[in-house]
CSV table of C-alpha atoms in Angstrom, one decimal:
chain,number,residue,atom,x,y,z
A,1,MET,CA,62.0,-77.5,48.5
A,2,GLY,CA,62.9,-74.4,50.8
A,3,LYS,CA,65.7,-73.6,48.3
A,4,ARG,CA,63.7,-73.8,45.2
A,5,PHE,CA,60.8,-71.3,46.8
A,6,LYS,CA,63.8,-69.0,47.9
A,7,PHE,CA,65.2,-68.7,44.6
A,8,LEU,CA,61.9,-68.1,43.1
A,9,ARG,CA,61.2,-65.5,45.6
A,10,ILE,CA,64.4,-63.8,44.4
A,11,LEU,CA,63.8,-64.0,41.1
A,12,LEU,CA,60.4,-62.6,41.5
A,13,CYS,CA,62.1,-59.8,43.1
A,14,VAL,CA,64.5,-59.1,40.7
A,15,LEU,CA,62.1,-59.0,37.5
A,16,THR,CA,59.6,-56.9,39.7
A,17,VAL,CA,62.7,-54.1,40.1
A,18,ALA,CA,63.3,-54.6,36.2
A,19,ALA,CA,59.9,-54.1,35.3
A,20,LEU,CA,59.4,-51.0,38.0
A,21,THR,CA,62.9,-49.7,36.6
A,22,THR,CA,61.7,-49.7,32.7
A,23,GLY,CA,58.3,-48.0,33.5
A,24,MET,CA,59.9,-45.2,35.4
A,25,ALA,CA,62.5,-44.3,32.3
A,26,GLN,CA,59.3,-44.1,30.5
A,27,ALA,CA,56.9,-40.9,30.8
A,28,PHE,CA,53.2,-42.1,31.6
A,29,VAL,CA,51.1,-42.5,28.7
A,30,PRO,CA,47.3,-43.2,29.1
A,31,TYR,CA,46.6,-45.4,27.0
A,32,GLU,CA,48.1,-49.1,25.9
A,33,PRO,CA,50.5,-48.6,22.6
A,34,TYR,CA,50.1,-51.1,19.9
A,35,GLU,CA,51.0,-52.0,16.5
A,36,ASN,CA,48.8,-53.2,13.9
A,37,THR,CA,50.3,-56.1,11.8
A,38,GLU,CA,50.0,-57.7,8.4
A,39,TRP,CA,47.6,-60.6,10.4
A,40,ASN,CA,45.0,-57.7,11.6
A,41,THR,CA,45.9,-58.4,15.0
A,42,ALA,CA,47.3,-56.1,17.8
A,43,ALA,CA,51.3,-56.6,18.8
A,44,PRO,CA,52.7,-54.7,21.7
A,45,GLY,CA,54.2,-51.2,20.5
A,46,VAL,CA,56.1,-48.2,21.9
A,47,PRO,CA,54.2,-44.9,23.0
A,48,ALA,CA,55.1,-42.1,20.2
A,49,TYR,CA,53.2,-39.8,21.7
A,50,GLU,CA,52.8,-38.1,25.3
A,51,PRO,CA,50.5,-35.6,26.8
A,52,GLU,CA,52.5,-32.5,27.4
A,53,LEU,CA,50.1,-30.1,28.3
A,54,VAL,CA,46.0,-30.3,29.0
A,55,LEU,CA,44.2,-26.9,30.1
A,56,SER,CA,40.5,-26.4,30.5
A,57,GLY,CA,38.9,-23.2,29.7
A,58,LEU,CA,39.3,-21.5,32.9
A,59,GLU,CA,42.8,-22.3,33.1
A,60,MET,CA,43.0,-20.6,29.6
A,61,GLY,CA,41.4,-17.6,31.1
A,62,ALA,CA,38.7,-18.1,28.6
A,63,GLY,CA,35.6,-19.2,31.0
A,64,THR,CA,34.1,-22.7,31.3
A,65,PHE,CA,33.7,-24.3,27.7
A,66,ARG,CA,30.1,-25.4,26.8
A,67,ASP,CA,29.9,-28.5,24.5
A,68,PRO,CA,33.1,-26.9,22.0
A,69,THR,CA,33.0,-28.5,18.7
A,70,ASP,CA,35.8,-27.1,16.7
A,71,ILE,CA,39.6,-26.0,16.8
A,72,PHE,CA,41.7,-24.5,14.8
A,73,VAL,CA,45.6,-23.9,15.2
A,74,ASP,CA,47.0,-20.8,13.0
A,75,THR,CA,50.5,-19.6,13.0
A,76,GLU,CA,50.1,-17.0,15.8
A,77,TYR,CA,46.4,-18.0,17.2
A,78,VAL,CA,44.7,-20.9,18.4
A,79,LEU,CA,40.8,-20.5,17.9
A,80,ILE,CA,38.2,-22.8,19.5
A,81,CYS,CA,34.7,-22.9,18.4
A,82,ASP,CA,32.5,-23.0,22.0
A,83,LYS,CA,29.1,-23.8,20.5
A,84,GLY,CA,27.2,-23.9,23.9
A,85,ASN,CA,28.1,-20.4,24.8
A,86,ASN,CA,27.9,-19.2,21.0
A,87,ARG,CA,31.4,-17.6,20.8
A,88,ILE,CA,34.9,-18.0,18.9
A,89,VAL,CA,37.1,-18.2,21.6
A,90,ILE,CA,41.0,-16.5,20.5
A,91,LEU,CA,43.9,-18.1,22.0
A,92,ASN,CA,47.6,-17.4,21.3
A,93,ARG,CA,49.9,-20.0,20.8
A,94,LYS,CA,50.5,-20.9,24.8
A,95,LEU,CA,46.8,-21.1,25.4
A,96,GLN,CA,46.0,-18.0,26.9
A,97,PHE,CA,43.0,-16.0,26.5
A,98,ILE,CA,42.7,-13.1,24.1
A,99,LYS,CA,39.2,-12.1,23.4
A,100,GLU,CA,36.0,-13.6,22.4
A,101,LEU,CA,33.5,-13.0,19.9
A,102,LYS,CA,29.9,-13.2,20.1
A,103,THR,CA,28.1,-10.6,18.2
A,104,PHE,CA,28.9,-9.5,15.1
A,105,THR,CA,28.2,-6.3,12.9
A,106,ASN,CA,26.7,-6.7,9.8
A,107,GLU,CA,25.9,-3.4,8.0
A,108,GLY,CA,25.8,-1.6,11.2
A,109,LYS,CA,23.2,-4.2,12.9
A,110,GLU,CA,24.7,-6.7,15.6
A,111,GLU,CA,24.1,-10.2,15.1
A,112,ALA,CA,24.8,-13.4,17.3
A,113,LEU,CA,26.1,-16.8,16.5
A,114,ARG,CA,23.7,-19.6,17.5
A,115,SER,CA,25.0,-22.9,18.0
A,116,PRO,CA,28.3,-22.8,15.8
A,117,GLU,CA,30.4,-25.8,15.1
A,118,GLY,CA,33.1,-24.9,12.5
A,119,VAL,CA,35.9,-22.3,12.6
A,120,CYS,CA,39.2,-21.7,10.4
A,121,PHE,CA,41.3,-18.4,10.0
A,122,ASP,CA,43.1,-17.6,6.7
A,123,GLY,CA,45.4,-15.2,8.2
A,124,GLU,CA,43.1,-12.1,7.9
A,125,TYR,CA,40.0,-13.2,8.2
A,126,LEU,CA,37.6,-16.0,10.2
A,127,TYR,CA,35.4,-18.4,8.6
A,128,ILE,CA,32.6,-19.8,10.8
A,129,ALA,CA,29.7,-22.1,10.4
A,130,ASP,CA,27.2,-20.9,12.2
A,131,TYR,CA,25.1,-23.6,12.3
A,132,GLY,CA,21.9,-22.5,14.1
A,133,ASN,CA,21.5,-19.6,11.9
A,134,SER,CA,22.0,-21.8,8.8
A,135,ARG,CA,24.9,-19.7,7.1
A,136,VAL,CA,28.6,-19.7,7.1
A,137,LEU,CA,30.5,-16.2,7.9
A,138,LYS,CA,33.5,-14.4,7.0
A,139,THR,CA,34.5,-11.7,9.8
A,140,ASP,CA,37.4,-9.9,10.7
A,141,MET,CA,38.8,-10.2,14.1
A,142,GLU,CA,37.1,-7.3,15.0
A,143,GLY,CA,33.8,-9.0,14.1
A,144,ARG,CA,32.7,-7.2,11.0
A,145,ILE,CA,30.9,-9.5,8.6
A,146,HIS,CA,32.2,-9.1,5.1
A,147,LEU,CA,30.4,-12.2,3.6
A,148,VAL,CA,27.2,-14.5,4.9
A,149,ILE,CA,26.7,-17.8,2.8
A,150,THR,CA,23.5,-18.9,3.0
A,151,GLN,CA,21.5,-22.3,1.6
A,152,PRO,CA,22.0,-22.9,-2.1
A,153,GLU,CA,19.0,-21.6,-4.4
A,154,GLU,CA,20.0,-24.2,-7.4
A,155,SER,CA,18.0,-27.1,-8.0
A,156,ILE,CA,20.8,-29.9,-7.4
A,157,TYR,CA,21.0,-28.7,-3.7
A,158,THR,CA,18.1,-30.8,-2.4
A,159,THR,CA,18.6,-30.9,1.3
A,160,ALA,CA,15.4,-29.2,2.7
A,161,PHE,CA,17.8,-27.2,4.9
A,162,PHE,CA,21.7,-25.8,5.4
A,163,HIS,CA,23.3,-26.7,8.6
A,164,PRO,CA,26.9,-26.2,8.4
A,165,LYS,CA,29.4,-28.0,10.4
A,166,ARG,CA,32.9,-27.5,9.2
A,167,VAL,CA,34.5,-24.8,6.9
A,168,LYS,CA,37.7,-24.4,5.9
A,169,VAL,CA,39.5,-21.8,2.6
A,170,ASP,CA,42.2,-22.1,-0.1
A,171,THR,CA,44.8,-20.0,-0.8
A,172,GLU,CA,43.0,-18.8,-3.3
A,173,GLY,CA,39.8,-18.2,-1.2
A,174,LYS,CA,37.6,-20.7,-2.4
A,175,ILE,CA,35.4,-22.0,0.7
A,176,PHE,CA,34.5,-25.4,1.4
A,177,VAL,CA,31.8,-26.4,3.4
A,178,VAL,CA,30.6,-29.8,5.0
A,179,ALA,CA,27.0,-29.7,6.0
A,180,GLU,CA,24.8,-32.0,7.8
A,181,SER,CA,22.5,-34.8,5.7
A,182,VAL,CA,24.6,-33.4,2.5
A,183,PHE,CA,25.4,-36.5,0.7
A,184,GLN,CA,26.8,-35.2,-2.7
A,185,GLY,CA,30.0,-34.2,-1.2
A,186,VAL,CA,31.7,-31.5,0.3
A,187,MET,CA,30.1,-27.9,-0.9
A,188,LEU,CA,32.2,-25.2,-2.8
A,189,PHE,CA,31.6,-21.9,-3.0
A,190,GLY,CA,33.7,-19.0,-4.6
A,191,THR,CA,35.3,-15.9,-3.5
A,192,ASP,CA,31.7,-14.1,-3.7
A,193,GLY,CA,30.0,-16.7,-1.6
A,194,LYS,CA,28.1,-17.8,-4.5
A,195,PHE,CA,27.7,-21.8,-4.5
A,196,GLU,CA,29.9,-23.5,-7.3
A,197,SER,CA,29.3,-27.3,-7.1
A,198,PHE,CA,29.4,-30.2,-4.8
A,199,TYR,CA,32.9,-31.5,-4.6
A,200,GLY,CA,34.5,-35.0,-4.1
A,201,ALA,CA,31.3,-37.1,-3.6
A,202,ALA,CA,32.4,-40.4,-2.0
A,203,PRO,CA,30.8,-43.7,-4.1
A,204,VAL,CA,28.2,-45.8,-3.3
A,205,GLN,CA,30.1,-49.0,-2.0
A,206,ALA,CA,29.1,-51.8,-4.3
A,207,THR,CA,28.5,-54.5,-1.2
A,208,MET,CA,26.7,-57.6,-2.0
A,209,GLU,CA,23.6,-56.2,-0.2
A,210,LEU,CA,23.4,-53.4,-2.5
A,211,ILE,CA,23.7,-55.7,-5.8
A,212,ILE,CA,20.8,-58.2,-4.7
A,213,ASN,CA,18.8,-55.0,-3.6
A,214,GLN,CA,19.4,-53.1,-6.7
A,215,PHE,CA,18.6,-56.7,-8.7
A,216,TRP,CA,14.9,-56.7,-6.8
A,217,LYS,CA,14.5,-52.9,-7.7
A,218,LYS,CA,14.3,-53.4,-11.2
A,219,ILE,CA,11.8,-56.4,-10.7
A,220,LEU,CA,9.6,-55.0,-8.1
A,221,GLY,CA,6.6,-52.4,-8.3
A,222,LYS,CA,7.1,-48.9,-7.4
A,223,GLU,CA,5.6,-49.1,-3.6
A,224,GLN,CA,7.8,-52.2,-3.0
A,225,GLN,CA,11.0,-49.9,-4.2
A,226,GLU,CA,10.2,-47.5,-1.6
A,227,VAL,CA,10.3,-49.7,0.9
A,228,MET,CA,13.5,-51.1,0.6
A,229,GLU,CA,16.8,-49.4,1.6
A,230,ARG,CA,17.7,-46.2,-0.1
A,231,TYR,CA,21.3,-46.1,-1.1
A,232,VAL,CA,23.2,-42.3,-0.8
A,233,PRO,CA,26.8,-41.5,-0.9
A,234,VAL,CA,28.7,-41.2,2.5
A,235,GLU,CA,28.2,-38.0,4.5
A,236,TYR,CA,31.4,-36.4,5.4
A,237,THR,CA,32.0,-35.5,9.0
A,238,ASP,CA,35.1,-33.2,8.7
A,239,LEU,CA,37.8,-31.9,5.8
A,240,CYS,CA,41.2,-30.0,6.2
A,241,LEU,CA,43.6,-28.6,3.2
A,242,ASP,CA,47.1,-29.4,3.0
A,243,ARG,CA,49.7,-27.1,1.3
A,244,ASN,CA,49.1,-27.9,-2.2
A,245,ASN,CA,45.5,-27.3,-1.5
A,246,PHE,CA,44.3,-30.6,-1.5
A,247,VAL,CA,41.4,-31.6,0.3
A,248,TYR,CA,41.3,-34.4,2.8
A,249,THR,CA,38.2,-35.7,4.2
A,250,CYS,CA,36.9,-38.3,6.8
A,251,SER,CA,33.8,-40.0,7.4
A,252,PHE,CA,32.3,-41.4,10.6
A,253,TYR,CA,30.7,-44.4,8.6
A,254,THR,CA,31.2,-46.6,5.3
A,255,LYS,CA,29.2,-49.5,3.9
A,256,THR,CA,32.4,-51.7,4.1
A,257,ASN,CA,34.8,-49.7,6.2
A,258,MET,CA,36.6,-48.3,3.3
A,259,GLU,CA,38.2,-45.2,2.0
A,260,GLN,CA,37.1,-43.3,5.8
A,261,ILE,CA,40.0,-40.9,4.7
A,262,ARG,CA,40.1,-39.4,1.3
A,263,LYS,CA,42.3,-37.0,-0.3
A,264,LEU,CA,40.7,-35.4,-3.6
A,265,ASN,CA,42.3,-33.8,-6.2
A,266,TYR,CA,41.0,-30.6,-8.1
A,267,LEU,CA,38.4,-33.0,-10.0
A,268,GLY,CA,37.3,-34.3,-6.8
A,269,ASP,CA,38.7,-37.8,-7.3
A,270,ASN,CA,40.3,-39.9,-4.4
A,271,VAL,CA,44.0,-39.9,-4.8
A,272,TYR,CA,45.1,-41.4,-1.5
A,273,PRO,CA,46.9,-44.3,-2.5
A,274,PHE,CA,45.7,-46.4,0.6
A,275,THR,CA,42.5,-47.2,-0.2
A,276,GLU,CA,41.3,-49.9,2.2
A,277,ASN,CA,40.1,-49.9,6.0
A,278,PHE,CA,42.1,-47.2,7.8
A,279,GLY,CA,40.3,-48.3,11.3
A,280,GLU,CA,40.4,-51.5,13.2
A,281,GLU,CA,39.7,-55.1,11.6
A,282,HIS,CA,38.3,-56.3,14.9
A,283,ILE,CA,35.0,-54.3,15.8
A,284,ILE,CA,33.4,-53.6,19.5
A,285,PHE,CA,30.3,-55.5,20.0
A,286,ASP,CA,28.1,-53.2,22.4
A,287,LYS,CA,24.7,-55.1,23.6
A,288,GLY,CA,24.5,-56.7,20.3
A,289,THR,CA,25.5,-54.0,18.0
A,290,THR,CA,28.9,-53.8,16.3
A,291,VAL,CA,30.8,-50.4,16.7
A,292,SER,CA,33.4,-50.0,14.0
A,293,THR,CA,36.3,-47.1,13.7
A,294,SER,CA,34.5,-43.7,13.5
A,295,PHE,CA,36.6,-40.8,12.1
A,296,ILE,CA,35.0,-37.4,12.9
A,297,ASP,CA,37.9,-35.1,12.3
A,298,VAL,CA,41.2,-35.0,10.1
A,299,ALA,CA,44.4,-33.0,9.7
A,300,VAL,CA,47.0,-33.0,7.7
A,301,ASN,CA,50.9,-31.3,8.5
A,302,ASP,CA,53.7,-30.0,6.2
A,303,GLY,CA,55.0,-33.3,5.8
A,304,ASP,CA,52.2,-34.6,4.6
A,305,PHE,CA,51.4,-36.6,7.8
A,306,VAL,CA,47.5,-37.3,8.2
A,307,PHE,CA,45.9,-37.1,11.5
A,308,ALA,CA,42.7,-38.5,12.2
A,309,LEU,CA,40.5,-38.7,15.4
A,310,ASP,CA,38.3,-41.7,15.7
A,311,TYR,CA,35.3,-41.1,18.0
A,312,THR,CA,34.6,-44.9,18.7
A,313,ARG,CA,37.9,-45.5,20.9
A,314,GLN,CA,38.6,-41.7,21.7
A,315,ARG,CA,42.1,-41.9,19.8
A,316,VAL,CA,43.8,-40.4,17.1
A,317,TYR,CA,45.5,-42.5,14.1
A,318,VAL,CA,48.6,-41.1,12.3
A,319,PHE,CA,49.4,-42.0,8.6
A,320,ASP,CA,51.8,-41.2,6.5
A,321,LYS,CA,51.0,-39.8,2.7
A,322,ASN,CA,50.4,-43.6,1.2
A,323,GLY,CA,48.3,-44.5,4.1
A,324,ASN,CA,50.8,-46.6,6.3
A,325,ARG,CA,49.3,-46.3,9.9
A,326,LEU,CA,52.6,-45.2,12.1
A,327,THR,CA,51.3,-44.9,15.5
A,328,THR,CA,47.8,-44.8,17.3
A,329,PHE,CA,47.6,-42.6,20.7
A,330,GLY,CA,44.8,-41.9,23.1
A,331,ALA,CA,42.2,-43.6,25.0
A,332,ALA,CA,38.8,-43.1,26.7
A,333,GLY,CA,38.9,-42.0,30.2
A,334,ASN,CA,39.1,-39.3,33.2
A,335,GLN,CA,42.9,-39.4,33.5
A,336,GLN,CA,44.9,-36.5,32.2
A,337,GLY,CA,45.6,-37.0,28.2
A,338,ALA,CA,42.4,-39.5,27.7
A,339,PHE,CA,39.3,-37.9,26.3
A,340,GLN,CA,35.6,-38.5,27.3
A,341,LYS,CA,34.1,-36.9,24.3
A,342,ALA,CA,36.8,-35.7,21.9
A,343,SER,CA,35.5,-33.6,18.9
A,344,ALA,CA,38.1,-31.9,17.2
A,345,ILE,CA,41.8,-32.1,16.4
A,346,ASP,CA,44.4,-29.6,14.6
A,347,VAL,CA,48.0,-30.2,14.4
A,348,ASP,CA,50.8,-27.6,14.2
A,349,GLY,CA,53.9,-29.8,12.7
A,350,ASN,CA,53.8,-33.2,14.4
A,351,ALA,CA,52.4,-31.5,17.6
A,352,VAL,CA,48.4,-32.4,17.9
A,353,TYR,CA,45.5,-30.4,19.7
A,354,ILE,CA,42.9,-32.5,20.9
A,355,LEU,CA,39.4,-30.7,22.0
A,356,ASP,CA,37.5,-32.8,24.4
A,357,SER,CA,33.4,-31.2,24.4
A,358,ALA,CA,32.6,-33.3,27.5
A,359,LYS,CA,35.5,-32.3,29.8
A,360,GLY,CA,35.9,-28.8,28.1
A,361,ASN,CA,39.6,-28.8,27.5
A,362,VAL,CA,42.4,-29.3,25.2
A,363,THR,CA,45.0,-31.7,25.3
A,364,VAL,CA,48.5,-30.9,23.6
A,365,TYR,CA,50.4,-34.3,22.4
A,366,GLU,CA,53.7,-34.1,21.5
A,367,PRO,CA,55.9,-36.9,20.0
A,368,ASN,CA,58.3,-38.5,22.2
A,369,SER,CA,62.2,-39.1,20.6
A,370,TYR,CA,60.7,-42.6,19.9
A,371,GLY,CA,58.1,-40.8,17.8
A,372,GLU,CA,60.4,-38.2,16.3
A,373,MET,CA,62.6,-41.0,14.9
A,374,VAL,CA,59.7,-42.8,13.3
A,375,PHE,CA,58.6,-39.6,11.6
A,376,GLU,CA,62.6,-38.7,10.6
A,377,ALA,CA,62.6,-42.4,9.5
A,378,VAL,CA,59.2,-42.4,7.3
A,379,THR,CA,60.1,-38.8,5.7
A,380,ALA,CA,63.4,-40.3,4.4
A,381,TYR,CA,61.6,-43.2,3.2
A,382,ASN,CA,59.1,-41.6,1.2
A,383,GLU,CA,61.7,-39.0,0.0
A,384,ALA,CA,63.2,-42.3,-1.6
A,385,ASP,CA,66.7,-41.6,0.9
A,386,TYR,CA,66.8,-45.0,1.9
A,387,THR,CA,70.5,-44.8,2.6
A,388,GLY,CA,70.0,-41.7,4.8
A,389,ALA,CA,67.4,-43.4,7.3
A,390,LYS,CA,69.5,-46.8,7.5
A,391,ASP,CA,70.7,-46.0,11.1
A,392,THR,CA,67.1,-44.2,12.2
A,393,TRP,CA,65.0,-47.4,10.9
A,394,GLN,CA,67.7,-49.5,12.8
A,395,ALA,CA,67.1,-47.4,16.1
A,396,VAL,CA,63.2,-47.4,15.7
A,397,LEU,CA,63.7,-51.5,15.7
A,398,ASP,CA,66.0,-51.4,18.6
A,399,GLN,CA,62.9,-49.6,20.3
A,400,ASN,CA,60.2,-51.2,18.7
A,401,PRO,CA,60.8,-54.8,16.9
A,402,ASN,CA,57.2,-55.1,16.1
A,403,PHE,CA,57.1,-52.3,13.8
A,404,GLU,CA,56.9,-53.9,10.1
A,405,MET,CA,57.4,-50.7,8.0
A,406,ALA,CA,60.8,-50.3,9.9
A,407,TYR,CA,61.8,-53.9,8.3
A,408,ARG,CA,60.7,-52.6,5.0
A,409,GLY,CA,62.7,-49.5,5.1
A,410,LEU,CA,65.7,-51.1,6.1
A,411,GLY,CA,64.9,-53.8,3.0
A,412,GLU,CA,64.8,-50.7,0.9
A,413,VAL,CA,68.4,-49.9,2.2
A,414,TYR,CA,70.0,-53.4,1.4
A,415,LEU,CA,68.5,-53.4,-1.8
A,416,GLN,CA,69.9,-50.2,-2.7
A,417,GLU,CA,73.3,-51.7,-1.5
A,418,LYS,CA,72.5,-54.7,-3.7
A,419,ASP,CA,72.9,-56.9,-0.4
A,420,TYR,CA,69.7,-58.7,-1.8
A,421,LYS,CA,69.7,-61.7,0.8
A,422,THR,CA,70.0,-58.8,3.6
A,423,ALA,CA,67.2,-57.2,1.7
A,424,LEU,CA,65.0,-60.2,1.2
A,425,ARG,CA,65.0,-61.3,4.6
A,426,TYR,CA,63.8,-57.7,6.1
A,427,PHE,CA,61.2,-57.9,3.3
A,428,ARG,CA,59.7,-61.0,4.8
A,429,ILE,CA,59.4,-59.9,7.9
A,430,GLY,CA,57.9,-56.2,6.7
A,431,TYR,CA,55.1,-58.3,5.1
A,432,ASP,CA,56.1,-56.7,1.4
A,433,ARG,CA,55.7,-59.3,-1.1
A,434,GLU,CA,56.7,-57.3,-4.2
A,435,LYS,CA,60.2,-55.4,-2.8
A,436,GLU,CA,60.7,-59.7,-1.4
A,437,SER,CA,60.2,-60.6,-5.2
A,438,ALA,CA,62.4,-57.9,-6.1
A,439,ALA,CA,65.1,-58.7,-4.0
A,440,PHE,CA,65.0,-62.3,-4.9
A,441,ALA,CA,65.5,-61.7,-8.4
A,442,GLY,CA,68.4,-59.5,-7.7
A,443,LEU,CA,69.8,-61.9,-5.6
A,444,ARG,CA,69.2,-64.7,-8.5
A,445,SER,CA,71.0,-62.1,-10.8
A,446,ALA,CA,73.7,-61.9,-8.5
A,447,PHE,CA,74.5,-65.1,-8.3
A,448,LEU,CA,74.1,-65.6,-11.7
A,449,ARG,CA,76.9,-63.3,-12.7
A,450,GLU,CA,79.2,-64.6,-9.9
A,451,HIS,CA,78.6,-68.2,-11.0
A,452,ILE,CA,78.4,-67.6,-14.5
A,453,VAL,CA,81.4,-69.6,-16.0
A,454,LEU,CA,81.1,-72.4,-13.7
A,455,LEU,CA,77.6,-72.7,-15.0
A,456,ALA,CA,78.3,-72.6,-18.2
A,457,LEU,CA,81.2,-75.2,-18.1
A,458,GLY,CA,78.5,-77.4,-16.2
A,459,LEU,CA,75.9,-76.7,-19.0
A,460,LEU,CA,78.5,-77.9,-21.5
A,461,LEU,CA,79.4,-81.1,-19.5
A,462,LEU,CA,75.7,-81.6,-19.2
A,463,ILE,CA,74.8,-81.3,-23.0
A,464,ALA,CA,77.8,-83.3,-23.4
A,465,ALA,CA,76.9,-86.2,-21.3
A,466,VAL,CA,73.2,-86.4,-22.9
A,467,ILE,CA,74.7,-86.7,-26.7
A,468,LEU,CA,77.0,-89.1,-25.4
A,469,VAL,CA,73.9,-91.4,-23.5
A,470,THR,CA,71.5,-90.7,-26.5
A,471,SER,CA,73.9,-91.2,-29.1
A,472,PRO,CA,74.8,-95.1,-29.9
A,473,LYS,CA,77.1,-94.0,-32.7
A,474,LEU,CA,78.8,-91.8,-30.9
A,475,ARG,CA,79.5,-94.0,-27.7
A,476,LYS,CA,80.7,-96.8,-30.2
A,477,LYS,CA,83.6,-94.4,-32.0
A,478,MET,CA,84.5,-93.5,-28.2
A,479,GLN,CA,84.6,-97.1,-27.0
A,480,LYS,CA,86.6,-98.1,-30.2
A,481,SER,CA,89.0,-94.9,-29.8
A,482,TRP,CA,89.5,-95.7,-26.0
A,483,GLY,CA,90.2,-99.4,-27.1
A,484,LYS,CA,93.2,-98.5,-29.7
A,485,LYS,CA,94.7,-96.2,-27.4
A,486,ARG,CA,94.8,-99.2,-24.6
A,487,GLY,CA,95.8,-101.7,-27.3
A,488,GLY,CA,98.9,-99.0,-28.5
A,489,SER,CA,99.8,-98.9,-25.0
């Protein structure tokens, strides 16, 4: 009995040392990495992002931030919209303070911001969503106002007020605005500041509740109809533009949790291949209330990777251009790299800048070696360079056997190499039913080509056997023939 306990103690010590050694080999991350599986369950994952830099306003030399709401990363500057201090803070790429803009000159008169919510920069001009003053400003870096956009006077604008929250500009100078309580979509303004149209309104989702209510509205009186819930499209919380001027939007909420992230073409149609639930299937229950994924900000880089900030869980979701979820990182908490009230994100390559309005700081997350491998493999995969990604996919799986997309990637490699049996196995593990069927069809065709002679011979023998069994005359002739041969011998 004593020997058994001694052995168990030794084994426990060995396992503890191994666990500590493994933990020391990886950098600390303030979140639990996981992979979302085909069955909508969370499997253990590997951290792809690590916090590299965390700086407060004081550490940047910009003073204390008060409820900062937006961040914009340019090739030369990093801009922060400091709502509580009514200012725009301009930093260099190392997050070092350059200057602040609090007052602006408009035809010789000084004007101040009032609770600004959003900011962006086109390389020459700043665009500011001046929420409290119900306007959008276009200014230069010296604070001179060049354009003021106010509430549209057109009859199609039905909101009683104009409170812009986010602003972006495309390469042609078109101005896109997300405003509070505007449900018709993103507001589009021309280079002259004139309102042109609403853009990309999210459709009202046809839930069973909506269908039933619409049925009752047809047979009820006017007063009863007004009591019933009014269904309107989803209100956007943020937008960004990619290098090709496609507009990405995100929503805090949708009725069915579908299409919370959308990619809009020039017609305003959603062309993102994935239109399902971008967040979690499992929801949080808080004091009897269900709380689902709530996206408040979105960014896209030149590799068409999409980064969405979830306010519910204080984490960032990363998707490829087809909507495949690659990783998640971040968490609610007080430790370095965690967030109390993450309010905005922007990206520089694969690096992610996250603004926390409660802590008043900026956290820069960067991909580690594993994360870089994932981006490299996914880029090759989406460019149909399946063979070139083979070794990288395998290296990803060596570190994270729960990453289902890696199995699909290797399935494509072996499918191109016409190793259908191996491709079938990887597609099956990666839950790609369509490609699994394609691999099975290839395996079947290869089998037929390899054994066509034997199969044809077997088919002929089978036909002959069937004819012999079903034809009495032929059977009698063959019996007579065999009898003569035996008699002659």
